[in-house]
Coordinates of C-alpha atoms in Angstrom, one line a residue:
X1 CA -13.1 8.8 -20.2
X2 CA -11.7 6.9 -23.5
X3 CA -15.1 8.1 -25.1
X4 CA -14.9 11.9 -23.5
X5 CA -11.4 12.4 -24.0
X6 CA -10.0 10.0 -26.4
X7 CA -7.3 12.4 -27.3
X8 CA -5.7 13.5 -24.0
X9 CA -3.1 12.0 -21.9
X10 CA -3.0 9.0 -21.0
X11 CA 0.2 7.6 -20.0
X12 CA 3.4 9.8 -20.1
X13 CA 6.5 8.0 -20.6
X14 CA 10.2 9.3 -21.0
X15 CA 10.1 8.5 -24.6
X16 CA 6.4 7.8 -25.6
X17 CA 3.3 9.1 -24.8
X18 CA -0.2 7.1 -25.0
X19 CA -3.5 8.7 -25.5
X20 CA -6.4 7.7 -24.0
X21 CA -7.7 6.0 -27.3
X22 CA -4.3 4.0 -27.5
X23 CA -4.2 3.2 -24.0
X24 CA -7.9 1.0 -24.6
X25 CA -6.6 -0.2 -28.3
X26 CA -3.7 -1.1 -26.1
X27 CA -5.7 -3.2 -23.3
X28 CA -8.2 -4.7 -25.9
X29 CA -4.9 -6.2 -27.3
X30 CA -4.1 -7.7 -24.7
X31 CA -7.6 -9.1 -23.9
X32 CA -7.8 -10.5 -26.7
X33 CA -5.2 -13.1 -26.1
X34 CA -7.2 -14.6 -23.2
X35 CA -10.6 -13.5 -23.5
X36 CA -12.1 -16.4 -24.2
X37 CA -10.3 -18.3 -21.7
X38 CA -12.4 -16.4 -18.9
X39 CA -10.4 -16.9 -15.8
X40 CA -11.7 -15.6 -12.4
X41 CA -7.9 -14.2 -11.4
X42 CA -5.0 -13.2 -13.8
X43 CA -1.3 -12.7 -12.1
X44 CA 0.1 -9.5 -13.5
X45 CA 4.4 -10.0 -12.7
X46 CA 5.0 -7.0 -14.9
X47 CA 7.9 -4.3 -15.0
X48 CA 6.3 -0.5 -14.4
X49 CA 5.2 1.1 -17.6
X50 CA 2.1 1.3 -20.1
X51 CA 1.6 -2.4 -20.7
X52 CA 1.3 -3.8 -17.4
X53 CA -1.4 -0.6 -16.5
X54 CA -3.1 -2.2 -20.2
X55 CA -3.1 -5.2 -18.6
X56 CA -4.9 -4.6 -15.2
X57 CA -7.7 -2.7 -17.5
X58 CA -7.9 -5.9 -19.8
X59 CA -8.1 -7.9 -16.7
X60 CA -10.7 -6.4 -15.7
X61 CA -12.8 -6.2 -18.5
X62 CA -12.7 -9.4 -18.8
X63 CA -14.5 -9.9 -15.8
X64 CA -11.7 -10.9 -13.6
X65 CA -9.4 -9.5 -11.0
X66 CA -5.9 -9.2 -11.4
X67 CA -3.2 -10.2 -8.8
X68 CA 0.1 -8.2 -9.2
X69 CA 3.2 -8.8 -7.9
X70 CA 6.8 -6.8 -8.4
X71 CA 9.6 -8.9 -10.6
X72 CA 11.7 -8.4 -8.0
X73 CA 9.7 -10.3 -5.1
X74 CA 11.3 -13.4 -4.1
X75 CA 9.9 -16.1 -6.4
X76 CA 8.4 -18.2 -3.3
X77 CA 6.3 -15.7 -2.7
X78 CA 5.5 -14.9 -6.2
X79 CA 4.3 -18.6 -6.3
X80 CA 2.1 -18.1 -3.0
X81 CA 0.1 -15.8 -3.8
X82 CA -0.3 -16.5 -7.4
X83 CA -1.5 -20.5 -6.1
X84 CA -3.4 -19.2 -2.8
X85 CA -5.4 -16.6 -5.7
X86 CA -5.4 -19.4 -8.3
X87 CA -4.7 -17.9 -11.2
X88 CA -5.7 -18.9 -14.4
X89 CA -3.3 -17.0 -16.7
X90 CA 0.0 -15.0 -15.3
X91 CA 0.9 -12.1 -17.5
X92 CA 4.5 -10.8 -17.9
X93 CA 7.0 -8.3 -20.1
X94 CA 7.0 -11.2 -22.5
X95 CA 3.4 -12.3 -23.0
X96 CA 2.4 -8.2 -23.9
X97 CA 5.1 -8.1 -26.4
X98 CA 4.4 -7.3 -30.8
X99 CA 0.9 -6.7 -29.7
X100 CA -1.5 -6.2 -32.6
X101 CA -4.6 -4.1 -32.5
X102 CA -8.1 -6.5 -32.8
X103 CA -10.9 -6.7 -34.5
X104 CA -12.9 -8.6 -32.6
X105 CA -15.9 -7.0 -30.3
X106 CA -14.3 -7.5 -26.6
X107 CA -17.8 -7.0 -24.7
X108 CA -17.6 -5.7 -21.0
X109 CA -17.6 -8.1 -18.4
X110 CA -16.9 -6.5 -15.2
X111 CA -19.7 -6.0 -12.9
X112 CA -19.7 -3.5 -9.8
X113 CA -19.9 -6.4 -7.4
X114 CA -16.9 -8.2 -9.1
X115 CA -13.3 -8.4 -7.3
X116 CA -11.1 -6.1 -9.1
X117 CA -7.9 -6.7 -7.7
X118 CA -6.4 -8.9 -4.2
X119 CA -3.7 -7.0 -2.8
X120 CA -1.2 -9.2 -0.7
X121 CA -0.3 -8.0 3.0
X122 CA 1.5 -9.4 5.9
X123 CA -0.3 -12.0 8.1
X124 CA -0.1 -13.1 11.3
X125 CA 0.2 -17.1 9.9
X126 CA 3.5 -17.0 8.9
X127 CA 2.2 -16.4 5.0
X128 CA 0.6 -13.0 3.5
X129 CA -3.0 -12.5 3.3
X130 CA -4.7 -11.6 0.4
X131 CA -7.4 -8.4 0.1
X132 CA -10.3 -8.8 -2.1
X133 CA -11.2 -5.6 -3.7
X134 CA -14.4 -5.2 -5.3
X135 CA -15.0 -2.9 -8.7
X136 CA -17.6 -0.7 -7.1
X137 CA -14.9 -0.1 -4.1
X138 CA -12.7 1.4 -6.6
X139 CA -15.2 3.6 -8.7
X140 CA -16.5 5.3 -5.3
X141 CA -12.9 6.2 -4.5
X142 CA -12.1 7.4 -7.0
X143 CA -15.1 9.9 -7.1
X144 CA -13.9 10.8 -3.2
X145 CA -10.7 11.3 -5.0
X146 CA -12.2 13.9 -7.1
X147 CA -14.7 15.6 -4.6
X148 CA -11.5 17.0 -2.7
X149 CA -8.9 17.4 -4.8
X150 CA -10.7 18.1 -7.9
X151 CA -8.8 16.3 -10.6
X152 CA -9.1 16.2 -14.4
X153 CA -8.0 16.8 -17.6
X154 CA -4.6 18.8 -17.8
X155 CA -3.6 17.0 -14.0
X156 CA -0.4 14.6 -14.5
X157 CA -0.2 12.2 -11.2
X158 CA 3.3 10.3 -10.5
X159 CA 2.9 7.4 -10.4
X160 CA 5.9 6.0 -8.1
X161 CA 4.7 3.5 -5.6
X162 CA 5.0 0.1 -6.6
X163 CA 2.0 -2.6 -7.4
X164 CA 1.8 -4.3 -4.7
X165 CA 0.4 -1.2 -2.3
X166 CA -2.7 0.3 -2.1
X167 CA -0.6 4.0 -3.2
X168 CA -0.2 2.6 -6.5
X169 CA -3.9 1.7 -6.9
X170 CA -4.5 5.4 -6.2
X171 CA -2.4 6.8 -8.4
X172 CA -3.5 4.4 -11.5
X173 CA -7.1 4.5 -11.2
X174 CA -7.7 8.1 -9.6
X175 CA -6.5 9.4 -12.5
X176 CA -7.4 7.1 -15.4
X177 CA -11.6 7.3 -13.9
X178 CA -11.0 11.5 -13.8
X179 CA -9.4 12.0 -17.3
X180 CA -5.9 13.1 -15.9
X181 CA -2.7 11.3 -16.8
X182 CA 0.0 9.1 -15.1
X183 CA 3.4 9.6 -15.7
X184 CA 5.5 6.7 -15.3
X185 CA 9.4 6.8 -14.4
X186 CA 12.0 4.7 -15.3
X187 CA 13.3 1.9 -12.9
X188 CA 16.6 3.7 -12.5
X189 CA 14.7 6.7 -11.6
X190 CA 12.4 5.6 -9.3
X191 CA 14.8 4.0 -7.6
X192 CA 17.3 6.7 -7.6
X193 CA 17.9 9.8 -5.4
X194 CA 14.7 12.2 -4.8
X195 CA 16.6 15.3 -7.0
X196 CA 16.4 12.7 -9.8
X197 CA 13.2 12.1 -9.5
X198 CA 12.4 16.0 -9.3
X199 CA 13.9 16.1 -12.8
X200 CA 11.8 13.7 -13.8
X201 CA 8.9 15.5 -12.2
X202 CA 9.7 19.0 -13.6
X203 CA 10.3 17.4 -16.8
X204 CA 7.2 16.2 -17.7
X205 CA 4.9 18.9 -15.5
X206 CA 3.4 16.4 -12.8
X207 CA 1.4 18.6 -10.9
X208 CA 0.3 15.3 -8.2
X209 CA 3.1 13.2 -5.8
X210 CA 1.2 10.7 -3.9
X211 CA 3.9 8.7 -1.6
X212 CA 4.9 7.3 1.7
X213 CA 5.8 9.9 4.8
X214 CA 9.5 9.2 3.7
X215 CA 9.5 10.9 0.2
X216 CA 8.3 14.1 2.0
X217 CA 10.9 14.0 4.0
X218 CA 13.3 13.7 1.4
X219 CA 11.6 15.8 -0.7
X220 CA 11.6 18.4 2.4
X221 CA 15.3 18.7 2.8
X222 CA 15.3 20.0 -1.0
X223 CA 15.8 24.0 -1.6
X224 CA 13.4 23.8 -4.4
X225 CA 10.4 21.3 -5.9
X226 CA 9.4 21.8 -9.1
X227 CA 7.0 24.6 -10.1
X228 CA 4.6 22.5 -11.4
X229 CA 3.8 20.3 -8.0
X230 CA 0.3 21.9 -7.0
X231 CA -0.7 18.2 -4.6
X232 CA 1.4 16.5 -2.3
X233 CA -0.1 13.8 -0.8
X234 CA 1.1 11.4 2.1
X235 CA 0.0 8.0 3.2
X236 CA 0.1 4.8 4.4
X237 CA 2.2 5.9 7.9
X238 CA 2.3 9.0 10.3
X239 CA 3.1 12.1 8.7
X240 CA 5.2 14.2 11.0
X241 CA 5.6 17.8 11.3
X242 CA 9.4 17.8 10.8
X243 CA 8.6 16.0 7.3
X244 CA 7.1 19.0 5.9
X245 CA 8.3 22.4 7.8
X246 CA 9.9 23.3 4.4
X247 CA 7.2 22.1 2.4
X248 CA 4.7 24.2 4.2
X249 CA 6.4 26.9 2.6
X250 CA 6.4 26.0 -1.2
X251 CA 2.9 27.0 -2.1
X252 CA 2.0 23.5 -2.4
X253 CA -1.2 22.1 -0.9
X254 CA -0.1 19.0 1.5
X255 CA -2.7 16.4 2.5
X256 CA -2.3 13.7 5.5
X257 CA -4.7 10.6 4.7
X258 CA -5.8 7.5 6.3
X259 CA -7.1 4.0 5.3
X260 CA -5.9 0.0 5.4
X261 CA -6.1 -1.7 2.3
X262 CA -8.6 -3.7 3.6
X263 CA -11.2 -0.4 2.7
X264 CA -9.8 0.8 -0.7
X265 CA -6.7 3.2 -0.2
X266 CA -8.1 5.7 2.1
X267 CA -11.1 6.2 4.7
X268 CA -9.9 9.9 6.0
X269 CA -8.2 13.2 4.6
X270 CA -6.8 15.9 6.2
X271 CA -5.0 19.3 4.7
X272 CA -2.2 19.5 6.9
X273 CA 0.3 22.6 5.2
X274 CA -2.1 25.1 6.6
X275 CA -2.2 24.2 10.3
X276 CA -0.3 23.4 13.4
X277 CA 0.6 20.0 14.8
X278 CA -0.8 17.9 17.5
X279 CA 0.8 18.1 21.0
X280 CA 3.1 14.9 19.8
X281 CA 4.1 16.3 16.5
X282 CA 1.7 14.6 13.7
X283 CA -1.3 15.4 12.4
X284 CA -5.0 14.4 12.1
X285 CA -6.5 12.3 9.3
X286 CA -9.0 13.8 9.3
X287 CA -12.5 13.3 8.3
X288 CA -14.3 10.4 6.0
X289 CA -13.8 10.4 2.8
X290 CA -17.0 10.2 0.2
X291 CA -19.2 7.0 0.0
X292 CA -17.3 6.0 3.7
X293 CA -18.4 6.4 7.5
X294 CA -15.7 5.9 10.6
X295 CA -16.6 5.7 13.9
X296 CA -14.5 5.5 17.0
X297 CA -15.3 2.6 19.2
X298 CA -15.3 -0.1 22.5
X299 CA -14.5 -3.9 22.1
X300 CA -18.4 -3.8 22.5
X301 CA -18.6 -1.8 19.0
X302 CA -20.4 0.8 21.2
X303 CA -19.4 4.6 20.0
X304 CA -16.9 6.4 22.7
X305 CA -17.6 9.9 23.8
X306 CA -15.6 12.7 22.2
X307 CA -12.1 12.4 22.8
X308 CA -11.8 8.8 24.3
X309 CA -9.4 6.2 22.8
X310 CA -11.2 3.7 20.9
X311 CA -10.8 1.3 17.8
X312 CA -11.1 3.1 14.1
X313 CA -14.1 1.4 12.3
X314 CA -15.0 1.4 9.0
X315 CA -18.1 1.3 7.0
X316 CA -19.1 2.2 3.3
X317 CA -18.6 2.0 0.3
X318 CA -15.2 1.3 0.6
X319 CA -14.8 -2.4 2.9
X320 CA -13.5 -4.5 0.5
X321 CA -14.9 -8.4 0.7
X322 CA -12.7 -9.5 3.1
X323 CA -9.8 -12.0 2.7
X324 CA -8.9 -15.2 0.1
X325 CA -9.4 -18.3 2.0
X326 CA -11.3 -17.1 5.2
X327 CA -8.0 -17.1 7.5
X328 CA -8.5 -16.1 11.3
X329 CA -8.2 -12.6 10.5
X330 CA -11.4 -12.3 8.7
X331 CA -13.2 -11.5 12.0
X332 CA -12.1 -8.0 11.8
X333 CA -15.3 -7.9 9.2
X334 CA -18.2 -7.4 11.1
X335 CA -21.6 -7.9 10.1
X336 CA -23.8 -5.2 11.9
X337 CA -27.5 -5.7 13.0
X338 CA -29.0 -3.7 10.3
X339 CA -26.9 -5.5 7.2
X340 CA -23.8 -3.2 7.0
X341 CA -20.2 -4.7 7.1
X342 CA -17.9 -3.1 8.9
X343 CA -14.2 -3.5 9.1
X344 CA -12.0 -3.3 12.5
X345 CA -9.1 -1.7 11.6
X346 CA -6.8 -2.7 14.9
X347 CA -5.7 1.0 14.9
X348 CA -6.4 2.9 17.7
X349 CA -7.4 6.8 17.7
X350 CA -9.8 9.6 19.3
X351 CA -12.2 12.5 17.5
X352 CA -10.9 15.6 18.2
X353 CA -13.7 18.6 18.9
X354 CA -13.7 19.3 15.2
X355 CA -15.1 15.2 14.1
X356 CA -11.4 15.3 12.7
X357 CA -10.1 11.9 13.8
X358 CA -6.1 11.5 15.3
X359 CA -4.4 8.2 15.0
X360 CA -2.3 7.1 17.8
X361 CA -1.4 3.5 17.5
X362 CA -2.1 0.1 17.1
X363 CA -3.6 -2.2 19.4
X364 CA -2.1 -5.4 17.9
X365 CA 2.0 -6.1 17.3
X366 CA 1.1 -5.3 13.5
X367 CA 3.8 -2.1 12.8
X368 CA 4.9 0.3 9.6
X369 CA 7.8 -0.3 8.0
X370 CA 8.9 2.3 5.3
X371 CA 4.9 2.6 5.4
X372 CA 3.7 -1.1 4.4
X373 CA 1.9 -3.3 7.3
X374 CA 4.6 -5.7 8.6
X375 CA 3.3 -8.7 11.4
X376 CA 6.9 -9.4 13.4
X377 CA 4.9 -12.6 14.0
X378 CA 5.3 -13.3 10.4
X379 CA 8.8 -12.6 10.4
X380 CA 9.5 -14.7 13.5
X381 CA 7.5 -17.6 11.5
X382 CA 10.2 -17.8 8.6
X383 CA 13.2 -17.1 10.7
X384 CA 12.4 -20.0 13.2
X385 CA 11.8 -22.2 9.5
X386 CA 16.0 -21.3 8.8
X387 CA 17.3 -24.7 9.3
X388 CA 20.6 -22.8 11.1
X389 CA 18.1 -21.3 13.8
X390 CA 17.6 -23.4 16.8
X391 CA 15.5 -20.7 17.9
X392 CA 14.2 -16.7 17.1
X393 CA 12.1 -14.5 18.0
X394 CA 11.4 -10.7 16.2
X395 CA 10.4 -7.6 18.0
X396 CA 9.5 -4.1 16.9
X397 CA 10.9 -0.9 18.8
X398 CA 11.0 2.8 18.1
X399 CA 13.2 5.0 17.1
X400 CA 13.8 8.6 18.6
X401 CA 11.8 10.0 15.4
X402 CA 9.3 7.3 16.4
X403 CA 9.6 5.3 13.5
X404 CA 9.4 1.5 13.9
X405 CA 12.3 -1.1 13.3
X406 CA 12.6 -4.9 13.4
X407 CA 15.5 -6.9 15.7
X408 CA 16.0 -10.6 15.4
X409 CA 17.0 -12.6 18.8
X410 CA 18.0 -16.0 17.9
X411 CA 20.0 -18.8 19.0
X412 CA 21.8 -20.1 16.2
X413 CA 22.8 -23.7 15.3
X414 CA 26.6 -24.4 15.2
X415 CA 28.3 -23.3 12.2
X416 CA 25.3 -20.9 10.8
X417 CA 26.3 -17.5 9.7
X418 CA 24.2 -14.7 9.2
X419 CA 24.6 -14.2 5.7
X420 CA 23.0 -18.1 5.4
X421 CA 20.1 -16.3 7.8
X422 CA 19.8 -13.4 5.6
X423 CA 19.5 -15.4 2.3
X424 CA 16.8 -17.4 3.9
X425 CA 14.5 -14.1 4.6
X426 CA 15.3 -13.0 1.9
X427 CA 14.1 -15.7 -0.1
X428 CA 10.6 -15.9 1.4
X429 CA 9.9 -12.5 2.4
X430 CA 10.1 -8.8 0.8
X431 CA 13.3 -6.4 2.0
X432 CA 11.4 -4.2 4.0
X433 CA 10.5 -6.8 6.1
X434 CA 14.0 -8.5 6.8
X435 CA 14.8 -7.5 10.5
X436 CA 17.1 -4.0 10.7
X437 CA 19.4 -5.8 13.2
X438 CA 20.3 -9.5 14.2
X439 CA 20.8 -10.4 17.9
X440 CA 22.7 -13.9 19.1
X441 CA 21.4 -14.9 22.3
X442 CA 22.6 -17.8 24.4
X443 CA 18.5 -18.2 25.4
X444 CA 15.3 -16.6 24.8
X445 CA 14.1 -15.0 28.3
X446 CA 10.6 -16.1 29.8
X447 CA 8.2 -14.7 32.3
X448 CA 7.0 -17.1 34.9
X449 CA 3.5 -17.7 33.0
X450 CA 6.3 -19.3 29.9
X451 CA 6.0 -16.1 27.7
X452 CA 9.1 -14.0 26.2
X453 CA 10.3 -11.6 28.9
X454 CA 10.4 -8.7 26.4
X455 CA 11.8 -6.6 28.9
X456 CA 15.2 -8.5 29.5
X457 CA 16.1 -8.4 25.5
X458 CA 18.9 -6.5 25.0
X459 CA 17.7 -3.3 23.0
X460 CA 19.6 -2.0 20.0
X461 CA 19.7 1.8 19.9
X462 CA 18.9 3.3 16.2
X463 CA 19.3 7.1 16.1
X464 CA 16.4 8.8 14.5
X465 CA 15.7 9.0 10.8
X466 CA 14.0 8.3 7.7

């Protein structure tokens, strides 16, 4: 694309705009610093902005994959998954700063079977597990991304989502491999209410939001979204009709898609503004995406007849390597008898008699938070580390709009408050995944067989919402 169109948009900025051409002098900067230091996995700890996207694409043309993390995690697990990847360099603000333009040849490196990024999510161990992405993963979604929605030159996606999720990879390297441009927002911006953002939007002419259920929802309740907005598209949790019965009307085209990180962004897409509901009020992912095959199957992996419940599998182009360290859940990648892997998503869902594919559920614990992949396990691991727990356990329950939420049960030690709880999670784990609502319990119920009798835990009531 930088030899195509070395003089269209790049990166769009509030106050700066970079061309393709100055995006690569940009990146070749940066690899310059550390290319001959050839390390297998560079950190990226980066504020949002043109550098730290200049320094993923000097990462990996150096040959290496890059780890990125958010400032704003908790430095514990910053360190985690920066020593569990074993970085070799860790590139911040600071390190891309008075960059000069080089001289020197910066040969290629990357190879289609090398890992291009490892993507952190929540683990059943107590500690997140890292995704291994490869390179040729990414190229073939981004060219599913461009058989359906048809993206180029003169497109301008958002790019809102933060590093650590599989949105943001979508909305960085969809656009940068098809020759449109990201437009980045400012922290306060981002982080501010959605008609702020829809300044933003309008100001700049993004015609592409890619986002989490939520932001549609938000973004519903608005009278008006900006002219420009041509693609709306949702992931990473279920998309409900009620998030978009305003939308439907704007002239926009709305798509619902599918996919764990574990298979590069998405598997399925469905256009959702131009039908009805299912009978419980989402919609259908749809069909697989280009380069991808999913198939609906038994704990034997043996296909299910049309419109049986079964587990969504993966195949394609798109199954990533697997995980950093072999931990237990690397059995969800299959080997199958003819060579192909194939990854077990846990999810559970039926084919409708269109070969569109609904999601129902999951068939683990794992739940959605605010769309990100939370294991209450994992959360019940670092609360029962608090030195002021005696005892804690973490369960998941729905709300009347169906959305999940976390409670804490715990028997605390004398003098503990829940502020000193609070502080602990917070220290170890992201704020999504800090529990909604904290119980005290004189003692953790059992069942006969020694297990926790779920059903005599008090339940705390949350009134619908997003």
């Amino acid at each position: 694309m930088v030899a195509r169109h070395p003089g269209e948009r790049a990166i769009i900025e509030d106050d700066r705009t970079l061309s393709y051409a100055q995006l690569d002098e940009m990146a070749d900067s940066i690899l310059a610093r550390f290319y001959d230091e050839a390390p297998d996995f560079v950190g990226i700890v980066m504020n949002h902005g043109a550098e730290q996207i200049a320094a993923m694409l000097a990462v990996l043309k150096s040959g290496a994959a890059y780890v990125p993390a958010e400032p704003s995690l908790p430095q514990e697990r910053i360190d985690y998954m920066m020593q569990t990847a074993g970085v070799g360099l860790i590139i911040t603000d600071n390190y891309c700063r008075r960059l000069r333009p080089t001289d020197r040849r910066l040969d290629d490196r990357s190879r289609p079977d090398g890992v291009a990024y490892v993507l952190y999510t929540s683990g059943t161990s107590g500690r997140p597990k890292g995704v291994m992405v490869e390179n040729h993963s990414v190229v073939n979604y981004a060219e599913a991304f461009e058989a359906e929605f048809h993206t180029g030159p003169g497109d301008v996606m958002l790019q809102y989502s933060v590093c650590t999720f599989d949105i943001f990879v979508e909305e960085v390297f969809t656009t940068l491999l098809n020759g449109a441009a990201i437009c980045i927002p400012p922290t306060g911006v981002s982080k501010g209410s959605v008609k702020g953002l829809m300044r933003f939007v309008e100001r700049h002419g993004v015609t592409i939001i890619d986002g989490f259920p939520y932001l549609l929802a938000e973004m519903n309740k608005l009278d008006r979204i900006p002219k420009s907005v041509s693609l709306i598209i949702s992931g990473g949790d279920v998309i409900r009709a009620g998030y978009i019965s305003n939308l439907r009307d704007k002239g926009v085209r709305i798509y619902n898609t599918y996919g764990p990180s574990e298979t590069t962004v998405c598997s399925n897409y469905h256009r959702v503004d131009n039908i009805l509901p299912l009978d419980d009020g989402t919609y259908p992912v749809g069909k697989a995406v280009k380069g991808v095959e999913v198939r609906i199957l038994d704990d034997k992996l043996d296909e299910v007849p049309q419109g049986t419940t079964g587990e969504i599998c993966i195949m394609g182009e798109g199954v990533s390597r697997g995980y950093l360290g072999n931990p237990p859940e690397q059995k969800n990648f299959v080997t199958l008898p003819d060579g192909r892997r194939m990854y077990r998503s846990g999810d559970l869902g039926y084919e409708l008699p269109d070969g569109d594919i609904a999601f129902l559920r999951r068939r683990d614990d794992q739940v959605m938070i605010l769309g990100k992949r939370v294991e209450p396990e994992e959360v019940e691991n670092v609360l029962n580390s608090c030195p002021c727990v005696e005892r804690g356990i973490v369960r998941a329950f729905v709300d009347d709009n169906g959305l999940h939420y976390l409670v804490a049960y715990l028997i605390p030690a004398e003098g503990c408050r829940l502020h000193d709880i609070r502080q602990w999670l917070s220290e170890q784990l992201t704020d999504f995944m800090i529990p909604e609502f904290f119980v005290r319990v004189k003692e953790i119920p059992l069942t006969r067989r020694g297990k926790v009798d779920v059903g005599a835990l008090p339940v705390v009531m949350k009134e619908g919402g997003v």
